[in-house]
């Protein structure tokens, strides 16, 4: 691994990202958005905004950069091909909680305060459309503007989120923390299925929802600590995954139905972190559990994050009451494949998006270290950089689209980790 020098910016994973094309790296420093070459990190463009930037987003074609200033309810869009061109969107008293790109890279969608309205803004004309707090499906591929395809009840009591399947054949809508209901619709609004993890009057509800890249699976993470995997044929659960409190070692050199390989982070004699793999004959490994404080809001319990590998062969998830544990399941066997046990809470993890590499997972835990898992084993590496506060404490990780570099960010700085060919697969240790 080779590390770049630190790049100061405003901090946070929303304020630094690679472009979808992989050619550029954008980062925000207070009022200014900077665009760099993703390989050399040479500064290419710098755009001055009207207020402090809270979010950055690339257009899908990598030709435009959107800067969101939520405190001012303001969005500014910049063109890389024509730096003198600019677009400003002011939501005014309606407020602004989110903004995103349409797939055509020529329209921006903004969401007003309390999710009361979604507005579509065109970069090529002055038309716009307002939507009410309901589900509407539009055909946005025509030359005459957006055409309404369907308008329907979301099938939820308090809609918390919605997500298209990657093949655009199904739309999942789900309630928030008080209901476990997930409703699935076709693009025309036909309700395909409604799933409830348990009776609606019992327990808390849905915490996170994620589609697999193949669109075959829908993962529903709940506050009860279970990740339920729905299939796209019957929409019924194929498996219920949850973190265990104690893990038996594998009876042989590979994972089996009666045990999984556990990689525990330990400190080597040199003081550097490394993984130690469990072996046949080892005693059971207890998993530390943190009990949530019932007097505080947003309890640290339940499935807090889930991500599928790009090949849809693996799924990784974190149960928030076991903050240092990251669980990996192999979907063709519907069995746990590995457990990565860290000394600090897992802050961020991401799969290598490149189709040219085997499945690889990068993890950071709010320390100056980056961790990698692949089918070949695990490795841990300390980042030899110091920021203005001391050691470079990494809170977020994301991949270059080609899979040959990692973007590591702290609360105030970022750096790029360039991976050597074959080095990320690694070996345990």
Tab-separated table of C-alpha atoms in Angstrom:
chain	number	residue	atom	x	y	z
A	1	UNK	CA	0.000	0.000	0.000
A	2	UNK	CA	1.175	3.515	-0.835
A	3	UNK	CA	-0.382	6.554	0.822
A	4	UNK	CA	-0.715	10.067	-0.508
A	5	UNK	CA	-0.128	13.150	1.585
A	6	UNK	CA	-3.070	14.381	3.632
A	7	UNK	CA	-5.625	16.571	1.878
A	8	UNK	CA	-7.294	19.070	4.289
A	9	UNK	CA	-11.048	19.400	3.826
A	10	UNK	CA	-14.196	20.065	5.857
A	11	UNK	CA	-14.432	16.466	7.085
A	12	UNK	CA	-17.019	13.715	6.765
A	13	UNK	CA	-17.679	11.051	4.162
A	14	UNK	CA	-20.193	13.283	2.333
A	15	UNK	CA	-17.538	15.848	1.516
A	16	UNK	CA	-15.010	13.753	-0.417
A	17	UNK	CA	-15.651	11.225	-3.171
A	18	UNK	CA	-14.309	9.745	-6.394
A	19	UNK	CA	-16.268	10.533	-9.551
A	20	UNK	CA	-18.206	7.620	-11.128
A	21	UNK	CA	-15.749	7.646	-14.042
A	22	UNK	CA	-12.841	7.299	-11.638
A	23	UNK	CA	-10.971	10.224	-13.227
A	24	UNK	CA	-11.599	12.811	-10.507
A	25	UNK	CA	-11.611	13.269	-6.744
A	26	UNK	CA	-13.782	16.012	-5.251
A	27	UNK	CA	-13.386	17.401	-1.738
A	28	UNK	CA	-14.947	20.351	0.057
A	29	UNK	CA	-13.080	22.806	2.262
A	30	UNK	CA	-15.592	25.114	3.935
A	31	UNK	CA	-16.967	27.326	1.088
A	32	UNK	CA	-14.822	25.861	-1.688
A	33	UNK	CA	-15.182	22.645	-3.738
A	34	UNK	CA	-11.941	21.310	-5.198
A	35	UNK	CA	-11.640	18.799	-8.044
A	36	UNK	CA	-8.405	16.789	-8.348
A	37	UNK	CA	-6.974	14.173	-10.659
A	38	UNK	CA	-7.669	10.878	-8.867
A	39	UNK	CA	-4.195	9.471	-9.618
A	40	UNK	CA	-1.800	12.393	-9.293
A	41	UNK	CA	-4.082	14.420	-6.943
A	42	UNK	CA	-3.243	17.525	-8.977
A	43	UNK	CA	-5.762	20.326	-8.442
A	44	UNK	CA	-7.809	20.765	-11.642
A	45	UNK	CA	-10.703	23.049	-10.665
A	46	UNK	CA	-11.783	25.025	-7.631
A	47	UNK	CA	-15.300	26.402	-7.205
A	48	UNK	CA	-16.356	29.038	-4.638
A	49	UNK	CA	-19.829	28.510	-3.154
A	50	UNK	CA	-22.204	30.886	-1.407
A	51	UNK	CA	-22.022	29.156	1.996
A	52	UNK	CA	-20.366	26.277	3.820
A	53	UNK	CA	-20.806	23.035	1.874
A	54	UNK	CA	-22.575	20.194	3.711
A	55	UNK	CA	-22.787	17.599	0.902
A	56	UNK	CA	-21.073	16.853	-2.409
A	57	UNK	CA	-22.470	14.693	-5.209
A	58	UNK	CA	-21.166	13.824	-8.675
A	59	UNK	CA	-23.555	13.531	-11.608
A	60	UNK	CA	-23.688	9.953	-12.975
A	61	UNK	CA	-21.749	11.031	-16.096
A	62	UNK	CA	-19.057	12.789	-13.976
A	63	UNK	CA	-19.490	16.069	-15.885
A	64	UNK	CA	-21.184	18.049	-13.087
A	65	UNK	CA	-20.536	18.495	-9.372
A	66	UNK	CA	-23.364	19.395	-6.997
A	67	UNK	CA	-22.664	21.289	-3.766
A	68	UNK	CA	-25.394	21.300	-1.134
A	69	UNK	CA	-25.669	23.981	1.564
A	70	UNK	CA	-28.461	22.749	3.786
A	71	UNK	CA	-28.277	25.627	6.270
A	72	UNK	CA	-29.093	28.076	3.471
A	73	UNK	CA	-31.478	25.671	1.644
A	74	UNK	CA	-29.222	26.189	-1.340
A	75	UNK	CA	-27.748	23.985	-4.081
A	76	UNK	CA	-25.060	25.005	-6.569
A	77	UNK	CA	-24.095	22.916	-9.604
A	78	UNK	CA	-20.772	23.305	-11.424
A	79	UNK	CA	-19.651	22.041	-14.831
A	80	UNK	CA	-16.209	20.518	-15.339
A	81	UNK	CA	-16.349	21.045	-19.112
A	82	UNK	CA	-17.442	24.691	-18.804
A	83	UNK	CA	-16.106	26.127	-15.506
A	84	UNK	CA	-17.743	29.508	-16.163
A	85	UNK	CA	-21.203	27.917	-16.190
A	86	UNK	CA	-23.050	27.592	-12.880
A	87	UNK	CA	-26.539	26.792	-11.620
A	88	UNK	CA	-28.058	27.896	-8.312
A	89	UNK	CA	-31.173	26.322	-6.751
A	90	UNK	CA	-32.721	28.152	-3.798
A	91	UNK	CA	-35.473	26.323	-1.893
A	92	UNK	CA	-36.011	29.344	0.375
A	93	UNK	CA	-38.493	28.958	3.253
A	94	UNK	CA	-39.348	25.386	2.168
A	95	UNK	CA	-35.983	24.298	3.548
A	96	UNK	CA	-33.706	21.562	2.288
A	97	UNK	CA	-32.931	18.175	3.804
A	98	UNK	CA	-31.497	16.336	0.798
A	99	UNK	CA	-30.589	16.634	-2.871
A	100	UNK	CA	-29.673	14.007	-5.444
A	101	UNK	CA	-29.083	13.544	-9.166
A	102	UNK	CA	-31.500	12.029	-11.641
A	103	UNK	CA	-29.984	9.205	-13.746
A	104	UNK	CA	-29.841	11.439	-16.849
A	105	UNK	CA	-27.320	13.791	-15.143
A	106	UNK	CA	-29.350	16.776	-16.317
A	107	UNK	CA	-31.870	17.054	-13.480
A	108	UNK	CA	-31.564	17.542	-9.722
A	109	UNK	CA	-34.112	16.424	-7.138
A	110	UNK	CA	-34.406	18.374	-3.881
A	111	UNK	CA	-36.379	17.356	-0.790
A	112	UNK	CA	-37.948	20.050	1.400
A	113	UNK	CA	-38.054	20.077	5.190
A	114	UNK	CA	-40.066	17.288	6.852
A	115	UNK	CA	-39.999	15.403	3.507
A	116	UNK	CA	-43.130	17.276	2.449
A	117	UNK	CA	-42.136	17.880	-1.156
A	118	UNK	CA	-39.736	16.699	-3.827
A	119	UNK	CA	-38.899	19.182	-6.582
A	120	UNK	CA	-37.288	18.268	-9.918
A	121	UNK	CA	-35.009	20.941	-11.373
A	122	UNK	CA	-33.737	20.796	-14.942
A	123	UNK	CA	-30.281	22.053	-15.903
A	124	UNK	CA	-31.332	22.449	-19.550
A	125	UNK	CA	-34.662	24.282	-19.216
A	126	UNK	CA	-36.649	26.190	-16.623
A	127	UNK	CA	-39.409	23.655	-15.965
A	128	UNK	CA	-39.941	21.982	-12.632
A	129	UNK	CA	-42.461	19.645	-11.019
A	130	UNK	CA	-43.576	19.370	-7.406
A	131	UNK	CA	-44.532	16.081	-5.755
A	132	UNK	CA	-46.585	15.451	-2.642
A	133	UNK	CA	-45.666	13.136	0.196
A	134	UNK	CA	-46.500	9.936	-1.718
A	135	UNK	CA	-44.964	7.498	-4.197
A	136	UNK	CA	-44.966	8.592	-7.821
A	137	UNK	CA	-43.105	6.845	-10.635
A	138	UNK	CA	-41.968	8.889	-13.637
A	139	UNK	CA	-40.502	7.965	-16.985
A	140	UNK	CA	-37.569	10.358	-17.238
A	141	UNK	CA	-36.117	9.141	-20.524
A	142	UNK	CA	-38.294	11.101	-22.944
A	143	UNK	CA	-37.400	14.333	-24.734
A	144	UNK	CA	-40.674	15.995	-23.759
A	145	UNK	CA	-40.079	15.887	-20.007
A	146	UNK	CA	-40.976	13.511	-17.246
A	147	UNK	CA	-44.088	11.371	-17.796
A	148	UNK	CA	-46.098	10.090	-14.815
A	149	UNK	CA	-46.265	6.282	-14.962
A	150	UNK	CA	-47.868	5.436	-11.619
A	151	UNK	CA	-49.073	7.109	-8.443
A	152	UNK	CA	-49.918	4.885	-5.478
A	153	UNK	CA	-50.182	4.449	-1.728
A	154	UNK	CA	-46.845	3.315	-0.289
A	155	UNK	CA	-48.508	0.714	1.937
A	156	UNK	CA	-46.787	2.070	5.057
A	157	UNK	CA	-47.953	4.101	8.053
A	158	UNK	CA	-44.981	6.461	8.080
A	159	UNK	CA	-42.795	6.084	4.999
A	160	UNK	CA	-39.148	6.177	6.071
A	161	UNK	CA	-37.418	5.261	2.803
A	162	UNK	CA	-37.664	3.658	-0.614
A	163	UNK	CA	-35.186	1.994	-2.979
A	164	UNK	CA	-35.260	0.610	-6.512
A	165	UNK	CA	-33.859	-2.816	-7.224
A	166	UNK	CA	-30.757	-2.490	-9.458
A	167	UNK	CA	-32.657	-3.965	-12.426
A	168	UNK	CA	-35.545	-1.483	-11.838
A	169	UNK	CA	-38.180	-4.246	-11.690
A	170	UNK	CA	-39.196	-3.669	-8.062
A	171	UNK	CA	-39.469	-0.789	-5.605
A	172	UNK	CA	-39.162	-1.377	-1.847
A	173	UNK	CA	-40.854	1.034	0.583
A	174	UNK	CA	-40.488	0.705	4.332
A	175	UNK	CA	-41.644	2.128	7.631
A	176	UNK	CA	-39.257	3.504	10.230
A	177	UNK	CA	-38.324	2.394	13.706
A	178	UNK	CA	-41.885	1.842	14.944
A	179	UNK	CA	-43.036	-0.663	12.292
A	180	UNK	CA	-41.350	-3.621	10.644
A	181	UNK	CA	-43.406	-3.411	7.425
A	182	UNK	CA	-41.721	-3.437	3.986
A	183	UNK	CA	-43.951	-3.094	0.910
A	184	UNK	CA	-42.685	-4.110	-2.541
A	185	UNK	CA	-44.184	-2.725	-5.770
A	186	UNK	CA	-43.718	-3.114	-9.501
A	187	UNK	CA	-42.845	0.051	-11.502
A	188	UNK	CA	-46.524	0.379	-12.451
A	189	UNK	CA	-47.621	0.428	-8.808
A	190	UNK	CA	-48.825	-3.165	-8.469
A	191	UNK	CA	-48.139	-4.374	-4.950
A	192	UNK	CA	-46.016	-7.521	-5.179
A	193	UNK	CA	-45.693	-8.307	-1.498
A	194	UNK	CA	-45.823	-6.893	2.023
A	195	UNK	CA	-43.359	-8.267	4.532
A	196	UNK	CA	-43.410	-7.873	8.301
A	197	UNK	CA	-40.598	-9.339	10.349
A	198	UNK	CA	-42.949	-9.858	13.298
A	199	UNK	CA	-46.367	-8.592	14.489
A	200	UNK	CA	-46.474	-4.831	14.111
A	201	UNK	CA	-47.449	-4.268	17.719
A	202	UNK	CA	-44.326	-6.037	19.018
A	203	UNK	CA	-40.886	-4.480	19.192
A	204	UNK	CA	-39.181	-1.869	17.069
A	205	UNK	CA	-39.181	-1.933	13.295
A	206	UNK	CA	-36.915	-1.577	10.268
A	207	UNK	CA	-33.448	-0.041	10.631
A	208	UNK	CA	-31.854	-0.538	7.190
A	209	UNK	CA	-32.769	-2.012	3.790
A	210	UNK	CA	-30.377	-2.992	0.986
A	211	UNK	CA	-30.783	-4.631	-2.448
A	212	UNK	CA	-28.196	-7.075	-3.741
A	213	UNK	CA	-26.494	-5.984	-7.006
A	214	UNK	CA	-28.128	-8.937	-8.807
A	215	UNK	CA	-31.608	-7.826	-7.590
A	216	UNK	CA	-32.201	-11.401	-6.376
A	217	UNK	CA	-32.149	-10.493	-2.691
A	218	UNK	CA	-33.526	-7.775	-0.459
A	219	UNK	CA	-31.884	-7.524	2.956
A	220	UNK	CA	-34.077	-6.126	5.743
A	221	UNK	CA	-32.224	-5.234	8.941
A	222	UNK	CA	-34.335	-4.775	12.059
A	223	UNK	CA	-33.893	-3.515	15.585
A	224	UNK	CA	-34.315	-7.059	16.934
A	225	UNK	CA	-30.785	-7.841	15.728
A	226	UNK	CA	-31.768	-9.989	12.755
A	227	UNK	CA	-31.018	-9.499	9.062
A	228	UNK	CA	-33.724	-11.149	6.963
A	229	UNK	CA	-32.908	-12.032	3.363
A	230	UNK	CA	-35.933	-11.945	1.015
A	231	UNK	CA	-35.848	-13.560	-2.425
A	232	UNK	CA	-37.294	-11.875	-5.526
A	233	UNK	CA	-39.509	-14.814	-6.534
A	234	UNK	CA	-41.811	-15.302	-3.538
A	235	UNK	CA	-40.492	-12.335	-1.497
A	236	UNK	CA	-40.355	-14.631	1.524
A	237	UNK	CA	-37.257	-14.896	3.767
A	238	UNK	CA	-34.600	-17.334	2.596
A	239	UNK	CA	-32.513	-16.887	5.716
A	240	UNK	CA	-32.472	-15.022	9.004
A	241	UNK	CA	-28.992	-13.854	9.924
A	242	UNK	CA	-27.953	-12.515	13.287
A	243	UNK	CA	-24.802	-11.994	15.283
A	244	UNK	CA	-23.943	-14.683	17.788
A	245	UNK	CA	-22.618	-14.101	21.308
A	246	UNK	CA	-20.091	-16.929	21.029
A	247	UNK	CA	-18.476	-18.511	17.961
A	248	UNK	CA	-17.236	-22.072	17.705
A	249	UNK	CA	-13.949	-22.488	15.787
A	250	UNK	CA	-14.052	-24.409	12.505
A	251	UNK	CA	-13.519	-28.178	12.841
A	252	UNK	CA	-11.220	-28.054	9.788
A	253	UNK	CA	-9.112	-25.524	7.930
A	254	UNK	CA	-12.151	-23.953	6.224
A	255	UNK	CA	-15.547	-22.752	7.372
A	256	UNK	CA	-18.260	-25.389	7.715
A	257	UNK	CA	-21.807	-25.693	8.937
A	258	UNK	CA	-20.678	-26.109	12.558
A	259	UNK	CA	-18.113	-23.300	12.765
A	260	UNK	CA	-16.756	-20.218	11.045
A	261	UNK	CA	-13.298	-18.711	10.728
A	262	UNK	CA	-12.868	-15.791	13.126
A	263	UNK	CA	-10.192	-13.152	12.564
A	264	UNK	CA	-9.382	-11.280	15.772
A	265	UNK	CA	-7.443	-8.029	15.764
A	266	UNK	CA	-4.429	-8.279	18.052
A	267	UNK	CA	-1.323	-6.209	18.627
A	268	UNK	CA	1.910	-7.662	17.291
A	269	UNK	CA	5.183	-7.442	19.256
A	270	UNK	CA	6.120	-4.451	17.088
A	271	UNK	CA	3.007	-2.626	18.252
A	272	UNK	CA	1.285	-2.796	14.868
A	273	UNK	CA	-2.183	-4.336	14.520
A	274	UNK	CA	-2.721	-7.650	12.797
A	275	UNK	CA	-5.396	-10.338	12.484
A	276	UNK	CA	-5.150	-13.724	14.191
A	277	UNK	CA	-7.242	-16.476	12.574
A	278	UNK	CA	-9.013	-19.079	14.700
A	279	UNK	CA	-7.887	-22.675	14.238
A	280	UNK	CA	-9.431	-26.103	14.836
A	281	UNK	CA	-9.226	-26.966	18.509
A	282	UNK	CA	-9.327	-23.357	19.724
A	283	UNK	CA	-11.770	-22.574	22.554
A	284	UNK	CA	-15.044	-20.809	21.665
A	285	UNK	CA	-14.636	-17.087	21.013
A	286	UNK	CA	-16.948	-14.763	23.006
A	287	UNK	CA	-18.269	-11.698	21.169
A	288	UNK	CA	-18.335	-8.514	23.307
A	289	UNK	CA	-21.835	-7.061	23.594
A	290	UNK	CA	-22.625	-3.496	24.648
A	291	UNK	CA	-25.982	-3.097	26.362
A	292	UNK	CA	-27.893	-0.042	25.106
A	293	UNK	CA	-28.878	2.725	27.475
A	294	UNK	CA	-32.732	2.788	27.510
A	295	UNK	CA	-32.716	6.403	28.689
A	296	UNK	CA	-31.038	7.636	25.482
A	297	UNK	CA	-32.597	7.991	22.013
A	298	UNK	CA	-31.431	5.991	18.987
A	299	UNK	CA	-30.290	2.906	20.904
A	300	UNK	CA	-27.170	1.133	19.654
A	301	UNK	CA	-28.973	-2.088	18.860
A	302	UNK	CA	-30.065	-3.884	15.713
A	303	UNK	CA	-28.597	-4.150	12.214
A	304	UNK	CA	-26.930	-0.788	11.669
A	305	UNK	CA	-25.281	-1.394	8.284
A	306	UNK	CA	-25.388	-4.043	5.537
A	307	UNK	CA	-23.560	-4.238	2.183
A	308	UNK	CA	-23.539	-6.906	-0.551
A	309	UNK	CA	-20.422	-7.729	-2.525
A	310	UNK	CA	-20.706	-6.666	-6.208
A	311	UNK	CA	-20.900	-10.326	-7.276
A	312	UNK	CA	-23.803	-10.870	-4.803
A	313	UNK	CA	-21.936	-13.846	-3.343
A	314	UNK	CA	-21.308	-12.317	0.071
A	315	UNK	CA	-23.119	-10.002	2.446
A	316	UNK	CA	-21.436	-8.168	5.324
A	317	UNK	CA	-23.342	-6.618	8.217
A	318	UNK	CA	-22.803	-4.998	11.602
A	319	UNK	CA	-25.060	-5.495	14.617
A	320	UNK	CA	-24.829	-2.282	16.620
A	321	UNK	CA	-24.788	-3.956	20.048
A	322	UNK	CA	-21.616	-5.774	18.883
A	323	UNK	CA	-19.808	-2.686	17.534
A	324	UNK	CA	-16.442	-4.335	16.923
A	325	UNK	CA	-17.798	-7.368	15.054
A	326	UNK	CA	-18.357	-7.582	11.308
A	327	UNK	CA	-20.196	-10.676	10.069
A	328	UNK	CA	-19.821	-12.143	6.566
A	329	UNK	CA	-22.259	-14.653	5.083
A	330	UNK	CA	-21.817	-16.629	1.882
A	331	UNK	CA	-25.129	-16.527	0.034
A	332	UNK	CA	-24.781	-19.644	-2.118
A	333	UNK	CA	-24.550	-21.668	1.113
A	334	UNK	CA	-26.670	-19.324	3.263
A	335	UNK	CA	-24.108	-19.861	6.005
A	336	UNK	CA	-21.752	-17.527	7.907
A	337	UNK	CA	-18.373	-17.450	6.226
A	338	UNK	CA	-16.215	-15.320	8.505
A	339	UNK	CA	-16.220	-13.063	11.549
A	340	UNK	CA	-13.915	-10.037	11.756
A	341	UNK	CA	-13.517	-9.004	15.386
A	342	UNK	CA	-11.913	-5.606	16.054
A	343	UNK	CA	-10.760	-3.872	19.194
A	344	UNK	CA	-12.673	-0.697	18.262
A	345	UNK	CA	-16.184	-0.163	16.827
A	346	UNK	CA	-16.500	-0.616	13.071
A	347	UNK	CA	-17.134	2.852	11.641
A	348	UNK	CA	-17.299	2.133	7.909
A	349	UNK	CA	-16.865	-0.769	5.491
A	350	UNK	CA	-17.093	-1.046	1.707
A	351	UNK	CA	-16.701	-3.690	-1.014
A	352	UNK	CA	-14.340	-3.353	-3.947
A	353	UNK	CA	-16.675	-2.319	-6.836
A	354	UNK	CA	-14.376	-3.618	-9.580
A	355	UNK	CA	-15.524	-6.671	-11.543
A	356	UNK	CA	-11.877	-7.489	-12.336
A	357	UNK	CA	-10.952	-8.299	-8.740
A	358	UNK	CA	-12.119	-11.061	-6.379
A	359	UNK	CA	-14.422	-9.964	-3.529
A	360	UNK	CA	-12.511	-7.616	-1.219
A	361	UNK	CA	-13.787	-5.723	1.790
A	362	UNK	CA	-12.171	-2.640	3.359
A	363	UNK	CA	-12.922	-1.710	6.982
A	364	UNK	CA	-12.027	1.231	9.244
A	365	UNK	CA	-12.646	1.583	12.983
A	366	UNK	CA	-11.871	5.177	13.901
A	367	UNK	CA	-8.141	4.429	14.290
A	368	UNK	CA	-5.084	5.110	12.080
A	369	UNK	CA	-5.528	1.647	10.510
A	370	UNK	CA	-7.247	0.158	7.473
A	371	UNK	CA	-8.306	-3.489	7.397
A	372	UNK	CA	-8.873	-5.740	4.389
A	373	UNK	CA	-10.655	-9.080	3.954
A	374	UNK	CA	-10.729	-11.367	0.935
A	375	UNK	CA	-11.203	-15.073	0.370
A	376	UNK	CA	-7.415	-15.414	0.760
A	377	UNK	CA	-7.447	-14.030	4.295
A	378	UNK	CA	-7.120	-10.739	6.142
A	379	UNK	CA	-4.560	-8.021	6.661
A	380	UNK	CA	-4.255	-4.866	8.718
A	381	UNK	CA	-2.149	-1.830	7.848
A	382	UNK	CA	-1.376	1.282	9.830
A	383	UNK	CA	-1.480	4.555	7.907
A	384	UNK	CA	1.861	6.326	8.498
A	385	UNK	CA	0.420	9.836	8.460
A	386	UNK	CA	-0.126	12.535	11.065
A	387	UNK	CA	-2.737	15.269	10.833
A	388	UNK	CA	-3.066	18.515	12.765
A	389	UNK	CA	-4.452	16.637	15.809
A	390	UNK	CA	-1.902	13.842	15.805
A	391	UNK	CA	-2.497	10.387	14.373
A	392	UNK	CA	-4.709	10.196	11.271
A	393	UNK	CA	-7.967	8.777	12.674
A	394	UNK	CA	-9.953	7.188	9.821
A	395	UNK	CA	-13.746	7.335	10.084
A	396	UNK	CA	-14.840	6.490	6.534
A	397	UNK	CA	-13.596	4.402	3.596
A	398	UNK	CA	-14.664	4.251	-0.062
A	399	UNK	CA	-13.214	2.648	-3.200
A	400	UNK	CA	-12.016	4.009	-6.503
A	401	UNK	CA	-14.294	2.549	-9.243
A	402	UNK	CA	-11.347	0.580	-10.656
A	403	UNK	CA	-10.621	-1.046	-7.300
A	404	UNK	CA	-6.991	0.131	-7.293
A	405	UNK	CA	-7.258	2.803	-4.585
A	406	UNK	CA	-9.078	3.661	-1.365
A	407	UNK	CA	-10.268	7.072	-0.184
A	408	UNK	CA	-9.730	7.335	3.581
A	409	UNK	CA	-11.260	10.273	5.467
A	410	UNK	CA	-11.124	11.620	9.003
A	411	UNK	CA	-13.048	14.511	10.507
A	412	UNK	CA	-10.646	17.006	8.967
A	413	UNK	CA	-8.439	15.342	6.351
A	414	UNK	CA	-8.417	12.751	3.580
A	415	UNK	CA	-5.801	10.613	1.883
A	416	UNK	CA	-5.724	8.161	-0.994
A	417	UNK	CA	-4.339	4.670	-0.423
A	418	UNK	CA	-3.006	3.212	-3.678
A	419	UNK	CA	-3.089	-0.594	-3.695
A	420	UNK	CA	-0.352	-2.623	-5.260
A	421	UNK	CA	-1.413	-5.284	-7.781
A	422	UNK	CA	-2.568	-8.329	-5.848
A	423	UNK	CA	-1.635	-6.743	-2.524
A	424	UNK	CA	-5.166	-6.193	-1.333
A	425	UNK	CA	-5.980	-9.874	-1.479
A	426	UNK	CA	-3.319	-10.378	1.082
A	427	UNK	CA	-2.746	-13.125	3.540
A	428	UNK	CA	-3.814	-13.425	7.114
A	429	UNK	CA	-1.585	-11.546	9.474
